PDB file of C-alpha atoms and ligand atoms in Angstrom:
ATOM      1  CA  MET A  30      11.812  20.673 -48.863  1.00  0.00           C
ATOM      2  CA  THR A  31       8.070  21.579 -48.581  1.00  0.00           C
ATOM      3  CA  ARG A  32       6.854  20.761 -45.185  1.00  0.00           C
ATOM      4  CA  ARG A  33       3.417  20.710 -43.412  1.00  0.00           C
ATOM      5  CA  MET A  34       3.755  22.028 -40.000  1.00  0.00           C
ATOM      6  CA  THR A  35       0.330  22.014 -38.723  1.00  0.00           C
ATOM      7  CA  GLU A  36      -3.293  22.118 -39.697  1.00  0.00           C
ATOM      8  CA  CYS A  37      -6.297  24.499 -38.464  1.00  0.00           C
ATOM      9  CA  PRO A  38      -8.079  22.417 -36.041  1.00  0.00           C
ATOM     10  CA  PHE A  39     -11.350  24.026 -36.793  1.00  0.00           C
ATOM     11  CA  CYS A  40     -11.867  23.609 -40.366  1.00  0.00           C
ATOM     12  CA  LYS A  41      -9.015  21.131 -41.106  1.00  0.00           C
ATOM     13  CA  ARG A  42      -8.974  22.611 -44.474  1.00  0.00           C
ATOM     14  CA  CYS A  43      -5.974  24.928 -44.064  1.00  0.00           C
ATOM     15  CA  ASP A  44      -2.163  23.553 -43.725  1.00  0.00           C
ATOM     16  CA  LEU A  45       0.592  25.870 -42.412  1.00  0.00           C
ATOM     17  CA  VAL A  46       3.509  24.936 -44.649  1.00  0.00           C
ATOM     18  CA  LEU A  47       6.940  25.871 -44.783  1.00  0.00           C
ATOM     19  CA  ASP A  48       8.153  26.478 -48.393  1.00  0.00           C
ATOM     20  CA  ASN A  49      11.767  26.275 -49.757  1.00  0.00           C
ATOM     21  CA  HIS A  50      12.561  29.915 -48.987  1.00  0.00           C
ATOM     22  CA  PRO A  51      11.929  28.894 -46.186  1.00  0.00           C
ATOM     23  CA  GLN A  52       8.918  30.858 -45.498  1.00  0.00           C
ATOM     24  CA  LEU A  53       5.502  30.218 -43.982  1.00  0.00           C
ATOM     25  CA  VAL A  54       2.661  29.476 -46.750  1.00  0.00           C
ATOM     26  CA  PHE A  55      -0.935  28.531 -46.443  1.00  0.00           C
ATOM     27  CA  GLU A  56      -2.345  25.577 -48.482  1.00  0.00           C
ATOM     28  CA  PRO A  57      -4.192  25.226 -50.458  1.00  0.00           C
ATOM     29  CA  GLY A  58      -4.756  28.538 -52.204  1.00  0.00           C
ATOM     30  CA  GLY A  59      -2.114  30.652 -50.639  1.00  0.00           C
ATOM     31  CA  ASP A  60      -4.742  32.200 -48.217  1.00  0.00           C
ATOM     32  CA  PRO A  61      -5.082  31.324 -44.414  1.00  0.00           C
ATOM     33  CA  CYS A  62      -8.418  30.198 -43.374  1.00  0.00           C
ATOM     34  CA  PRO A  63     -10.191  32.845 -41.280  1.00  0.00           C
ATOM     35  CA  HIS A  64      -9.331  30.913 -38.010  1.00  0.00           C
ATOM     36  CA  VAL A  65      -5.819  31.644 -38.111  1.00  0.00           C
ATOM     37  CA  ALA A  66      -5.084  34.262 -35.331  1.00  0.00           C
ATOM     38  CA  TRP A  67      -1.613  34.255 -34.919  1.00  0.00           C
ATOM     39  CA  VAL A  68       1.822  32.123 -36.055  1.00  0.00           C
ATOM     40  CA  ASP A  69       5.129  32.661 -34.588  1.00  0.00           C
ATOM     41  CA  GLY A  70       7.997  30.318 -35.470  1.00  0.00           C
ATOM     42  CA  ARG A  71      11.577  30.319 -36.134  1.00  0.00           C
ATOM     43  CA  TYR A  72      13.516  28.250 -38.710  1.00  0.00           C
ATOM     44  CA  SER A  73      16.785  26.989 -37.572  1.00  0.00           C
ATOM     45  CA  GLN A  74      19.672  25.429 -39.877  1.00  0.00           C
ATOM     46  CA  TRP A  75      22.115  22.959 -38.323  1.00  0.00           C
ATOM     47  CA  GLU A  76      25.511  21.726 -39.194  1.00  0.00           C
ATOM     48  CA  ARG A  77      27.529  19.057 -37.736  1.00  0.00           C
ATOM     49  CA  THR A  78      31.024  20.250 -36.080  1.00  0.00           C
ATOM     50  CA  PRO A  79      34.296  18.536 -36.647  1.00  0.00           C
ATOM     51  CA  LEU A  80      33.667  17.338 -33.246  1.00  0.00           C
ATOM     52  CA  GLY A  81      30.415  15.290 -34.058  1.00  0.00           C
ATOM     53  CA  THR A  82      28.124  17.713 -32.081  1.00  0.00           C
ATOM     54  CA  ASP A  83      25.270  19.633 -33.720  1.00  0.00           C
ATOM     55  CA  ARG A  84      25.058  23.402 -33.905  1.00  0.00           C
ATOM     56  CA  VAL A  85      22.790  26.078 -35.274  1.00  0.00           C
ATOM     57  CA  ILE A  86      24.476  27.982 -37.968  1.00  0.00           C
ATOM     58  CA  GLY A  87      21.654  30.509 -38.579  1.00  0.00           C
ATOM     59  CA  SER A  88      17.923  30.825 -38.027  1.00  0.00           C
ATOM     60  CA  THR A  89      15.093  33.232 -39.463  1.00  0.00           C
ATOM     61  CA  GLU A  90      11.758  33.992 -37.902  1.00  0.00           C
ATOM     62  CA  PHE A  91       8.474  34.103 -39.550  1.00  0.00           C
ATOM     63  CA  ARG A  92       5.068  35.279 -38.100  1.00  0.00           C
ATOM     64  CA  TYR A  93       1.609  35.826 -39.554  1.00  0.00           C
ATOM     65  CA  ALA A  94      -1.086  37.839 -37.944  1.00  0.00           C
ATOM     66  CA  PRO A  95      -4.655  38.447 -39.507  1.00  0.00           C
ATOM     67  CA  PRO A  96      -5.588  42.332 -40.317  1.00  0.00           C
ATOM     68  CA  ALA A  97      -7.795  42.295 -37.007  1.00  0.00           C
ATOM     69  CA  ALA A  98      -4.524  42.160 -35.290  1.00  0.00           C
ATOM     70  CA  GLY A  99      -3.787  45.776 -36.037  1.00  0.00           C
ATOM     71  CA  ASP A 100      -0.571  47.157 -37.116  1.00  0.00           C
ATOM     72  CA  ASP A 101       2.919  46.209 -36.391  1.00  0.00           C
ATOM     73  CA  ASP A 102       3.282  48.394 -33.458  1.00  0.00           C
ATOM     74  CA  ARG A 103       0.385  47.056 -31.963  1.00  0.00           C
ATOM     75  CA  GLN A 104       1.350  43.452 -32.384  1.00  0.00           C
ATOM     76  CA  GLN A 105       4.745  44.329 -30.942  1.00  0.00           C
ATOM     77  CA  ASP A 106       3.260  45.579 -27.974  1.00  0.00           C
ATOM     78  CA  LEU A 107       1.158  42.524 -27.684  1.00  0.00           C
ATOM     79  CA  LEU A 108       3.945  40.134 -28.255  1.00  0.00           C
ATOM     80  CA  SER A 109       5.049  39.166 -24.752  1.00  0.00           C
ATOM     81  CA  TYR A 110       1.200  38.421 -23.876  1.00  0.00           C
ATOM     82  CA  LEU A 111       0.813  36.265 -27.001  1.00  0.00           C
ATOM     83  CA  GLN A 112       4.048  34.427 -26.303  1.00  0.00           C
ATOM     84  CA  GLU A 113       2.883  33.839 -22.711  1.00  0.00           C
ATOM     85  CA  LEU A 114      -0.440  32.793 -24.077  1.00  0.00           C
ATOM     86  CA  ALA A 115       1.228  30.283 -26.268  1.00  0.00           C
ATOM     87  CA  GLN A 116       3.169  28.996 -23.532  1.00  0.00           C
ATOM     88  CA  GLN A 117       0.411  28.686 -20.994  1.00  0.00           C
ATOM     89  CA  GLY A 118      -2.080  27.106 -23.180  1.00  0.00           C
ATOM     90  CA  ALA A 119      -5.955  27.631 -23.988  1.00  0.00           C
ATOM     91  CA  ALA A 120      -6.870  27.023 -20.340  1.00  0.00           C
ATOM     92  CA  TRP A 121      -4.671  30.191 -18.902  1.00  0.00           C
ATOM     93  CA  PRO A 122      -6.746  32.435 -16.966  1.00  0.00           C
ATOM     94  CA  PHE A 123      -5.940  35.224 -19.065  1.00  0.00           C
ATOM     95  CA  ALA A 124      -6.302  33.651 -22.346  1.00  0.00           C
ATOM     96  CA  PRO A 125      -9.295  35.514 -24.572  1.00  0.00           C
ATOM     97  CA  PRO A 126     -12.604  33.847 -23.428  1.00  0.00           C
ATOM     98  CA  VAL A 127     -13.251  32.344 -27.133  1.00  0.00           C
ATOM     99  CA  PRO A 128     -12.768  29.047 -28.575  1.00  0.00           C
ATOM    100  CA  LEU A 129      -9.403  28.749 -29.471  1.00  0.00           C
ATOM    101  CA  ALA A 130      -6.545  26.038 -29.969  1.00  0.00           C
ATOM    102  CA  ILE A 131      -2.930  26.298 -29.788  1.00  0.00           C
ATOM    103  CA  GLN A 132      -0.668  24.024 -31.993  1.00  0.00           C
ATOM    104  CA  PRO A 133       3.078  23.619 -31.811  1.00  0.00           C
ATOM    105  CA  LEU A 134       4.747  24.162 -35.154  1.00  0.00           C
ATOM    106  CA  SER A 135       6.882  21.007 -36.229  1.00  0.00           C
ATOM    107  CA  ALA A 136       9.123  20.118 -39.146  1.00  0.00           C
ATOM    108  CA  GLU A 137      12.590  18.960 -39.441  1.00  0.00           C
ATOM    109  CA  GLU A 138      14.911  17.012 -41.452  1.00  0.00           C
ATOM    110  CA  LYS A 139      17.444  14.662 -40.173  1.00  0.00           C
ATOM    111  CA  THR A 140      20.364  12.807 -41.740  1.00  0.00           C
ATOM    112  CA  THR A 141      22.162   9.789 -40.507  1.00  0.00           C
ATOM    113  CA  ASP A 142      25.935   9.844 -40.761  1.00  0.00           C
ATOM    114  CA  ALA A 143      28.318   7.045 -41.327  1.00  0.00           C
ATOM    115  CA  LYS A 144      28.109   5.836 -37.924  1.00  0.00           C
ATOM    116  CA  GLY A 145      24.536   5.509 -37.844  1.00  0.00           C
ATOM    117  CA  ARG A 146      23.941   8.784 -36.036  1.00  0.00           C
ATOM    118  CA  SER A 147      21.004  10.931 -36.668  1.00  0.00           C
ATOM    119  CA  HIS A 148      21.713  14.672 -37.050  1.00  0.00           C
ATOM    120  CA  THR A 149      19.525  17.866 -37.559  1.00  0.00           C
ATOM    121  CA  VAL A 150      19.653  19.449 -40.961  1.00  0.00           C
ATOM    122  CA  TRP A 151      17.278  22.072 -39.985  1.00  0.00           C
ATOM    123  CA  ASP A 152      14.059  22.274 -37.987  1.00  0.00           C
ATOM    124  CA  VAL A 153      11.253  24.420 -36.896  1.00  0.00           C
ATOM    125  CA  ASP A 154       9.959  25.771 -33.602  1.00  0.00           C
ATOM    126  CA  GLY A 155       7.228  27.613 -33.075  1.00  0.00           C
ATOM    127  CA  VAL A 156       3.471  28.145 -32.062  1.00  0.00           C
ATOM    128  CA  ALA A 157       0.148  28.762 -34.161  1.00  0.00           C
ATOM    129  CA  ILE A 158      -2.818  30.329 -32.478  1.00  0.00           C
ATOM    130  CA  PHE A 159      -6.142  29.336 -33.878  1.00  0.00           C
ATOM    131  CA  ALA A 160      -9.619  30.863 -32.856  1.00  0.00           C
ATOM    132  CA  GLN A 161     -13.235  29.994 -34.056  1.00  0.00           C
ATOM    133  CA  ASP A 162     -13.735  33.739 -34.461  1.00  0.00           C
ATOM    134  CA  GLY A 163     -10.605  35.416 -35.227  1.00  0.00           C
ATOM    135  CA  THR A 164     -12.024  39.086 -34.879  1.00  0.00           C
ATOM    136  CA  ALA A 165     -13.453  38.231 -31.331  1.00  0.00           C
ATOM    137  CA  PHE A 166     -10.105  36.457 -30.218  1.00  0.00           C
ATOM    138  CA  TRP A 167      -8.249  39.832 -31.245  1.00  0.00           C
ATOM    139  CA  SER A 168     -10.923  42.189 -29.464  1.00  0.00           C
ATOM    140  CA  ALA A 169     -10.563  40.271 -26.482  1.00  0.00           C
ATOM    141  CA  VAL A 170      -6.755  40.395 -26.148  1.00  0.00           C
ATOM    142  CA  PRO A 171      -6.115  43.877 -25.148  1.00  0.00           C
ATOM    143  CA  GLU A 172      -8.359  43.487 -21.858  1.00  0.00           C
ATOM    144  CA  CYS A 173      -7.100  39.888 -21.083  1.00  0.00           C
ATOM    145  CA  ARG A 174      -3.616  41.604 -21.329  1.00  0.00           C
ATOM    146  CA  GLN A 175      -4.755  44.368 -19.054  1.00  0.00           C
ATOM    147  CA  ARG A 176      -5.923  41.711 -16.294  1.00  0.00           C
ATOM    148  CA  GLN A 177      -2.843  39.821 -16.940  1.00  0.00           C
ATOM    149  CA  LEU A 178      -0.790  43.052 -16.295  1.00  0.00           C
ATOM    150  CA  ALA A 179      -2.747  43.989 -13.237  1.00  0.00           C
ATOM    151  CA  SER A 180      -2.378  40.544 -11.484  1.00  0.00           C
ATOM    152  CA  MET A 181       1.310  40.734 -11.929  1.00  0.00           C
ATOM    153  CA  GLU A 182       1.494  44.101 -10.391  1.00  0.00           C
ATOM    154  CA  MET A 183      -0.516  42.660  -7.682  1.00  0.00           C
ATOM    155  CA  GLY A 184       2.073  39.932  -7.166  1.00  0.00           C
ATOM    156  CA  GLU A 185      -0.268  37.143  -8.025  1.00  0.00           C
ATOM    157  CA  GLY A 186       1.085  36.444 -11.494  1.00  0.00           C
TER     158      GLY A 186
HETATM  159 ZN1   ZN B  14      -9.430  26.923 -40.262  1.00  0.00          ZN
END
């Protein structure tokens, strides 16, 4: 069940892969390329209920940030900003003004039951942010977040 979720759009030499555990790994070689700025995803396992509907029975989160992102506390502090950035996209006015690309993570496995209906066995939902210069990205984040917070206080966000 090793699945490629996305690749780095800058060098196209680094794949984000979900391994059997399931954990996020980088291929080839195990180390991410310097463009991987942030990864946040959730792996969910599904089952089919006796009524024939699908439901999530368990899920686990995975996350990656390079050393430039700082420690866990700092990342936690910036989490809502990063999630908003991931949702709004690179054209968001509060996005760091550096070349970046936001890619959805997607992978899934489906089965087909006796009646020919398709059911999800597991899937991945998440996002990866790539920056041409990961260090420049992370040094721009605090100021961009401040601008975003200030605009919300002014009622413009
Ligand atoms: Zn790369």
